[in-house]
């Protein structure tokens, strides 16, 4: 694949809108920033004249801290907005909120919102570069990029690798972004979970579908395990968490019985004892904390590449 020197887009709204060359460029730029953040002086001046607003209309630990660190390590000016303590509570619309923030000369917006399509809506109405930090059950592009980057770091290349995504696929934005990203980079993807938590027509995306965790773990090189998103579930999709853990949870005994060693991933937050046991999450097979570490380098790469597309 030839590497471009610029992204094909001025926003990162979803992996669906990135080309394989864009993803490759983000990976190669993140390789360089990973080196930077492992130096004693972790800061570079690349975004010195850029102001970034982190607009979080939904809870976050990893994504929010990771973006803020990435921005600060690039020397950007940073403002943080949390819907819970804002005038959104007084009835202000999304567009009014963002236009007020932009009038204070903000260049880039990182946004997490419960409504699918909210970052795309903003991109149609404002001038700033928009990065989607998770929109409802739709996409979480930076998570998929850091996941794929972490797999590449472990296995060398994504082409031909077998990646399983196990858990609540129906309510997951991480699953959809991972499917797009892994397939664009040449991996084969299988989703696994209870039939009630797998979208009916997902095979049309070109993924394999399984309802058998053991058989899926035997098949894959990497298992990305997702939590049950109880906060998005309006009805009961399975009888109990205990039954879910028994049939779809990943535990050490199950992993020990497999013929080969699987790389274990999880985007967080983890529900220990439900989709994954502590002895798996904290084992040598798990790269969960490497994923978090790589998130900063990936987000630095995206911010840097989008800033390069801004007019001087
Ligand atoms: N993986 C992820 O999006 O975690 P947060 O919800 O804590 O940001």
Short mmCIF file of C-alpha atoms and ligand atoms in Angstrom, two decimals:
data_model
loop_
_atom_site.label_atom_id
_atom_site.label_comp_id
_atom_site.label_asym_id
_atom_site.label_seq_id
_atom_site.Cartn_x
_atom_site.Cartn_y
_atom_site.Cartn_z
CA UNK A 1 0.00 0.00 0.00
CA UNK A 2 1.40 3.45 -0.89
CA UNK A 3 1.38 5.80 2.06
CA UNK A 4 -0.26 9.21 1.54
CA UNK A 5 1.12 12.28 3.26
CA UNK A 6 -2.35 13.75 4.01
CA UNK A 7 -5.71 12.39 5.13
CA UNK A 8 -8.44 12.32 2.49
CA UNK A 9 -10.89 14.01 4.87
CA UNK A 10 -11.02 17.09 7.14
CA UNK A 11 -13.04 15.26 9.84
CA UNK A 12 -12.85 11.84 11.47
CA UNK A 13 -16.56 11.01 11.75
CA UNK A 14 -16.31 7.24 11.30
CA UNK A 15 -14.03 4.52 9.95
CA UNK A 16 -16.57 4.09 7.13
CA UNK A 17 -15.31 7.37 5.64
CA UNK A 18 -11.56 6.63 5.91
CA UNK A 19 -9.59 4.89 3.15
CA UNK A 20 -7.06 2.11 3.85
CA UNK A 21 -4.35 4.66 2.94
CA UNK A 22 -5.75 7.07 5.58
CA UNK A 23 -5.61 4.29 8.20
CA UNK A 24 -2.05 3.36 7.18
CA UNK A 25 -1.00 7.03 7.43
CA UNK A 26 -2.57 7.29 10.92
CA UNK A 27 -0.69 4.13 12.02
CA UNK A 28 2.67 5.36 10.67
CA UNK A 29 2.19 8.79 12.27
CA UNK A 30 1.20 7.12 15.56
CA UNK A 31 4.41 5.02 15.40
CA UNK A 32 6.37 8.29 15.53
CA UNK A 33 4.26 9.77 18.34
CA UNK A 34 4.60 6.55 20.35
CA UNK A 35 8.35 7.14 20.27
CA UNK A 36 7.81 10.75 21.40
CA UNK A 37 5.63 9.81 24.40
CA UNK A 38 8.23 7.31 25.59
CA UNK A 39 10.92 10.03 25.73
CA UNK A 40 11.69 11.90 28.99
CA UNK A 41 10.26 15.08 27.36
CA UNK A 42 6.93 13.95 25.96
CA UNK A 43 5.84 17.24 24.43
CA UNK A 44 6.16 18.57 20.85
CA UNK A 45 5.08 22.01 19.56
CA UNK A 46 3.06 20.74 16.54
CA UNK A 47 -0.34 22.19 17.62
CA UNK A 48 0.98 25.32 19.36
CA UNK A 49 -1.48 27.70 17.65
CA UNK A 50 -4.46 25.33 17.69
CA UNK A 51 -7.36 25.33 20.18
CA UNK A 52 -9.27 22.09 20.71
CA UNK A 53 -12.62 21.75 22.51
CA UNK A 54 -13.49 18.38 24.03
CA UNK A 55 -17.30 18.25 24.11
CA UNK A 56 -18.55 15.28 26.10
CA UNK A 57 -22.33 14.87 26.22
CA UNK A 58 -21.91 11.33 27.60
CA UNK A 59 -19.69 9.75 30.28
CA UNK A 60 -16.12 8.75 29.48
CA UNK A 61 -12.90 7.92 31.32
CA UNK A 62 -10.38 6.57 28.79
CA UNK A 63 -11.35 8.51 25.64
CA UNK A 64 -11.63 11.86 27.37
CA UNK A 65 -8.35 11.64 29.28
CA UNK A 66 -6.57 10.18 26.26
CA UNK A 67 -7.68 13.05 23.97
CA UNK A 68 -6.75 15.67 26.56
CA UNK A 69 -3.29 14.14 27.03
CA UNK A 70 -2.80 13.86 23.25
CA UNK A 71 -3.75 17.52 22.79
CA UNK A 72 -1.48 18.71 25.61
CA UNK A 73 1.44 16.63 24.33
CA UNK A 74 1.02 18.38 20.98
CA UNK A 75 1.00 21.78 22.80
CA UNK A 76 -2.59 22.65 21.82
CA UNK A 77 -4.78 24.94 23.93
CA UNK A 78 -7.53 22.77 25.40
CA UNK A 79 -11.04 23.50 26.69
CA UNK A 80 -13.21 20.81 28.25
CA UNK A 81 -16.99 20.80 28.21
CA UNK A 82 -19.22 18.38 30.07
CA UNK A 83 -22.96 18.39 29.30
CA UNK A 84 -23.84 17.49 32.89
CA UNK A 85 -22.55 20.85 34.20
CA UNK A 86 -23.48 23.03 31.19
CA UNK A 87 -26.36 25.18 29.89
CA UNK A 88 -27.57 22.12 27.89
CA UNK A 89 -29.39 21.41 31.16
CA UNK A 90 -31.25 24.74 30.63
CA UNK A 91 -32.52 23.70 27.19
CA UNK A 92 -29.77 25.01 24.85
CA UNK A 93 -29.58 23.15 21.51
CA UNK A 94 -26.48 21.25 20.33
CA UNK A 95 -25.85 23.72 17.50
CA UNK A 96 -26.25 26.79 19.76
CA UNK A 97 -23.92 25.25 22.34
CA UNK A 98 -21.24 24.47 19.77
CA UNK A 99 -21.57 27.81 17.91
CA UNK A 100 -21.09 29.65 21.22
CA UNK A 101 -17.95 27.64 21.93
CA UNK A 102 -16.65 28.16 18.37
CA UNK A 103 -17.16 31.94 18.61
CA UNK A 104 -14.33 31.81 21.17
CA UNK A 105 -12.04 30.79 18.24
CA UNK A 106 -11.89 27.02 18.58
CA UNK A 107 -10.23 25.16 15.68
CA UNK A 108 -11.09 21.52 16.41
CA UNK A 109 -13.91 19.74 18.20
CA UNK A 110 -13.71 16.29 19.78
CA UNK A 111 -17.26 15.16 20.49
CA UNK A 112 -18.93 12.28 22.28
CA UNK A 113 -22.74 12.28 22.05
CA UNK A 114 -25.50 9.72 22.74
CA UNK A 115 -27.20 10.44 19.38
CA UNK A 116 -25.86 8.52 16.34
CA UNK A 117 -24.91 11.06 13.66
CA UNK A 118 -24.47 14.05 16.02
CA UNK A 119 -20.80 14.67 14.95
CA UNK A 120 -21.81 14.38 11.26
CA UNK A 121 -24.61 16.91 11.84
CA UNK A 122 -22.13 19.34 13.37
CA UNK A 123 -19.69 18.83 10.48
CA UNK A 124 -22.42 20.06 8.08
CA UNK A 125 -22.95 23.24 10.08
CA UNK A 126 -19.57 24.41 11.39
CA UNK A 127 -16.10 25.11 10.06
CA UNK A 128 -13.94 23.38 12.71
CA UNK A 129 -12.47 19.88 12.23
CA UNK A 130 -14.66 17.34 14.05
CA UNK A 131 -13.45 14.09 15.62
CA UNK A 132 -16.12 11.60 16.68
CA UNK A 133 -15.28 10.28 20.17
CA UNK A 134 -18.29 7.91 20.10
CA UNK A 135 -21.83 8.65 18.84
CA UNK A 136 -24.51 6.47 20.40
CA UNK A 137 -24.52 2.93 18.99
CA UNK A 138 -23.04 4.14 15.67
CA UNK A 139 -19.21 4.52 15.56
CA UNK A 140 -16.18 5.01 17.82
CA UNK A 141 -13.47 5.49 15.19
CA UNK A 142 -10.51 6.35 17.43
CA UNK A 143 -11.16 3.22 19.54
CA UNK A 144 -11.12 1.03 16.41
CA UNK A 145 -7.90 2.67 15.22
CA UNK A 146 -6.15 2.12 18.54
CA UNK A 147 -7.45 -1.47 18.62
CA UNK A 148 -6.17 -2.21 15.10
CA UNK A 149 -2.87 -0.43 15.86
CA UNK A 150 -2.46 -2.63 18.99
CA UNK A 151 -3.12 -5.80 16.95
CA UNK A 152 -0.58 -4.66 14.32
CA UNK A 153 1.94 -4.10 17.13
CA UNK A 154 1.34 -7.66 18.46
CA UNK A 155 1.04 -9.60 15.19
CA UNK A 156 3.05 -7.47 12.74
CA UNK A 157 0.30 -7.04 10.15
CA UNK A 158 -3.49 -7.22 10.03
CA UNK A 159 -3.73 -8.84 6.59
CA UNK A 160 -5.05 -12.42 6.86
CA UNK A 161 -5.45 -12.28 10.66
CA UNK A 162 -8.59 -13.71 12.26
CA UNK A 163 -10.19 -11.32 14.73
CA UNK A 164 -13.21 -12.21 16.88
CA UNK A 165 -15.45 -9.59 18.48
CA UNK A 166 -17.32 -11.27 21.33
CA UNK A 167 -20.22 -9.83 23.34
CA UNK A 168 -22.97 -7.25 22.96
CA UNK A 169 -22.57 -6.46 19.26
CA UNK A 170 -26.08 -5.00 18.96
CA UNK A 171 -25.49 -1.97 21.20
CA UNK A 172 -21.79 -1.48 20.44
CA UNK A 173 -20.26 1.40 18.46
CA UNK A 174 -16.85 -0.22 19.01
CA UNK A 175 -17.97 -3.35 17.11
CA UNK A 176 -19.08 -1.49 13.97
CA UNK A 177 -15.96 0.70 13.82
CA UNK A 178 -13.74 -2.36 14.43
CA UNK A 179 -15.45 -4.31 11.65
CA UNK A 180 -14.91 -1.48 9.14
CA UNK A 181 -11.30 -0.86 10.23
CA UNK A 182 -10.14 -4.50 10.39
CA UNK A 183 -11.73 -5.38 7.05
CA UNK A 184 -10.21 -2.31 5.35
CA UNK A 185 -6.80 -3.50 6.59
CA UNK A 186 -7.31 -7.06 5.28
CA UNK A 187 -8.33 -9.01 8.41
CA UNK A 188 -11.17 -11.54 8.63
CA UNK A 189 -13.75 -10.66 11.29
CA UNK A 190 -16.13 -12.89 13.19
CA UNK A 191 -18.75 -11.67 15.68
CA UNK A 192 -19.91 -13.92 18.51
CA UNK A 193 -22.55 -13.56 21.21
CA UNK A 194 -26.10 -14.57 22.08
CA UNK A 195 -28.43 -14.37 19.00
CA UNK A 196 -30.41 -11.58 20.70
CA UNK A 197 -27.28 -9.39 20.88
CA UNK A 198 -26.15 -9.89 17.26
CA UNK A 199 -27.82 -7.57 14.68
CA UNK A 200 -29.99 -9.62 12.28
CA UNK A 201 -28.34 -8.56 9.01
CA UNK A 202 -24.74 -8.15 10.21
CA UNK A 203 -23.46 -10.88 7.84
CA UNK A 204 -24.15 -8.41 5.00
CA UNK A 205 -21.08 -6.49 6.24
CA UNK A 206 -18.99 -9.53 5.30
CA UNK A 207 -18.41 -10.82 8.84
CA UNK A 208 -18.76 -14.39 10.04
CA UNK A 209 -21.33 -14.98 12.78
CA UNK A 210 -21.09 -17.50 15.62
CA UNK A 211 -23.03 -18.17 18.80
CA UNK A 212 -20.32 -20.46 20.23
CA UNK A 213 -17.58 -18.80 22.30
CA UNK A 214 -15.28 -21.84 22.61
CA UNK A 215 -15.37 -22.54 18.88
CA UNK A 216 -14.75 -18.84 18.12
CA UNK A 217 -11.75 -18.72 20.48
CA UNK A 218 -10.33 -21.83 18.76
CA UNK A 219 -10.69 -20.04 15.40
CA UNK A 220 -9.26 -16.58 16.15
CA UNK A 221 -5.81 -15.01 16.58
CA UNK A 222 -7.27 -12.15 18.62
CA UNK A 223 -10.45 -11.86 20.72
CA UNK A 224 -11.81 -8.36 21.36
CA UNK A 225 -14.28 -8.81 24.21
CA UNK A 226 -17.09 -6.28 24.65
CA UNK A 227 -19.14 -5.54 27.73
CA UNK A 228 -22.88 -5.90 28.02
CA UNK A 229 -24.22 -2.36 27.57
CA UNK A 230 -27.00 -2.53 30.15
CA UNK A 231 -27.49 1.25 29.96
CA UNK A 232 -28.60 0.92 26.32
CA UNK A 233 -30.86 -2.12 26.85
CA UNK A 234 -34.56 -1.36 27.21
CA UNK A 235 -35.63 -5.05 27.37
CA UNK A 236 -34.04 -8.25 28.69
CA UNK A 237 -31.82 -9.85 26.01
CA UNK A 238 -30.70 -12.85 28.12
CA UNK A 239 -31.96 -14.46 31.35
CA UNK A 240 -29.23 -13.32 33.78
CA UNK A 241 -25.65 -12.01 33.94
CA UNK A 242 -24.66 -15.32 35.53
CA UNK A 243 -25.99 -17.26 32.55
CA UNK A 244 -24.31 -14.80 30.15
CA UNK A 245 -20.97 -15.29 31.93
CA UNK A 246 -21.34 -19.08 31.71
CA UNK A 247 -22.02 -19.23 27.95
CA UNK A 248 -20.34 -16.11 26.56
CA UNK A 249 -17.86 -15.00 29.25
CA UNK A 250 -14.13 -15.61 28.70
CA UNK A 251 -12.35 -17.23 31.65
CA UNK A 252 -8.86 -18.67 32.19
CA UNK A 253 -9.98 -22.31 32.22
CA UNK A 254 -11.56 -21.87 28.78
CA UNK A 255 -8.38 -20.22 27.41
CA UNK A 256 -6.16 -22.97 28.90
CA UNK A 257 -8.18 -25.64 27.06
CA UNK A 258 -7.57 -24.05 23.62
CA UNK A 259 -4.96 -25.36 21.17
CA UNK A 260 -3.25 -21.97 20.71
CA UNK A 261 -2.78 -18.74 22.64
CA UNK A 262 -5.23 -15.97 21.76
CA UNK A 263 -4.44 -12.26 22.22
CA UNK A 264 -7.11 -10.81 24.55
CA UNK A 265 -8.42 -7.27 24.10
CA UNK A 266 -11.17 -5.18 25.68
CA UNK A 267 -12.00 -1.51 24.96
CA UNK A 268 -13.14 -0.91 28.57
CA UNK A 269 -14.85 -0.30 30.82
CA UNK A 270 -14.63 -3.94 32.00
CA UNK A 271 -17.36 -5.73 33.93
CA UNK A 272 -15.12 -8.24 35.72
CA UNK A 273 -16.76 -11.62 36.16
CA UNK A 274 -19.34 -11.00 33.40
CA UNK A 275 -17.77 -10.87 29.91
CA UNK A 276 -14.22 -11.44 31.20
CA UNK A 277 -12.75 -12.79 34.45
CA UNK A 278 -9.97 -10.99 36.33
CA UNK A 279 -7.49 -13.81 35.70
CA UNK A 280 -7.92 -13.22 31.94
CA UNK A 281 -8.06 -9.39 32.03
CA UNK A 282 -4.87 -9.24 34.12
CA UNK A 283 -3.02 -12.09 32.39
CA UNK A 284 0.00 -11.98 30.06
CA UNK A 285 -2.35 -12.76 27.16
CA UNK A 286 -4.23 -9.50 27.74
CA UNK A 287 -3.14 -6.28 25.99
CA UNK A 288 -5.90 -4.15 27.53
CA UNK A 289 -3.53 -1.57 29.06
CA UNK A 290 -1.39 -1.45 25.89
CA UNK A 291 -4.61 -0.50 24.05
CA UNK A 292 -5.07 2.42 26.45
CA UNK A 293 -1.42 3.47 26.05
CA UNK A 294 -1.70 3.32 22.24
CA UNK A 295 -4.84 5.48 22.38
CA UNK A 296 -2.74 8.56 23.15
CA UNK A 297 -0.40 8.02 20.16
CA UNK A 298 -3.33 7.31 17.80
CA UNK A 299 -5.19 10.44 18.93
CA UNK A 300 -2.02 12.56 18.63
CA UNK A 301 -1.67 11.26 15.06
CA UNK A 302 -5.26 12.14 14.15
CA UNK A 303 -5.08 15.64 15.67
CA UNK A 304 -1.74 16.29 13.96
CA UNK A 305 -2.94 15.08 10.54
CA UNK A 306 -6.19 17.08 10.72
CA UNK A 307 -4.28 20.21 11.80
CA UNK A 308 -2.05 19.80 8.73
CA UNK A 309 -5.16 20.21 6.56
CA UNK A 310 -6.13 23.54 8.13
CA UNK A 311 -5.54 26.71 6.05
CA UNK A 312 -2.59 28.73 7.41
N1 LIG B 1 -13.32 2.69 25.47
C1 LIG B 1 -14.01 3.81 25.84
O1 LIG B 1 -14.62 4.49 25.02
O2 LIG B 1 -13.98 4.06 27.18
P1 LIG B 1 -14.62 5.36 27.85
O3 LIG B 1 -16.13 5.23 27.73
O4 LIG B 1 -14.17 5.33 29.29
O5 LIG B 1 -14.14 6.57 27.12
#
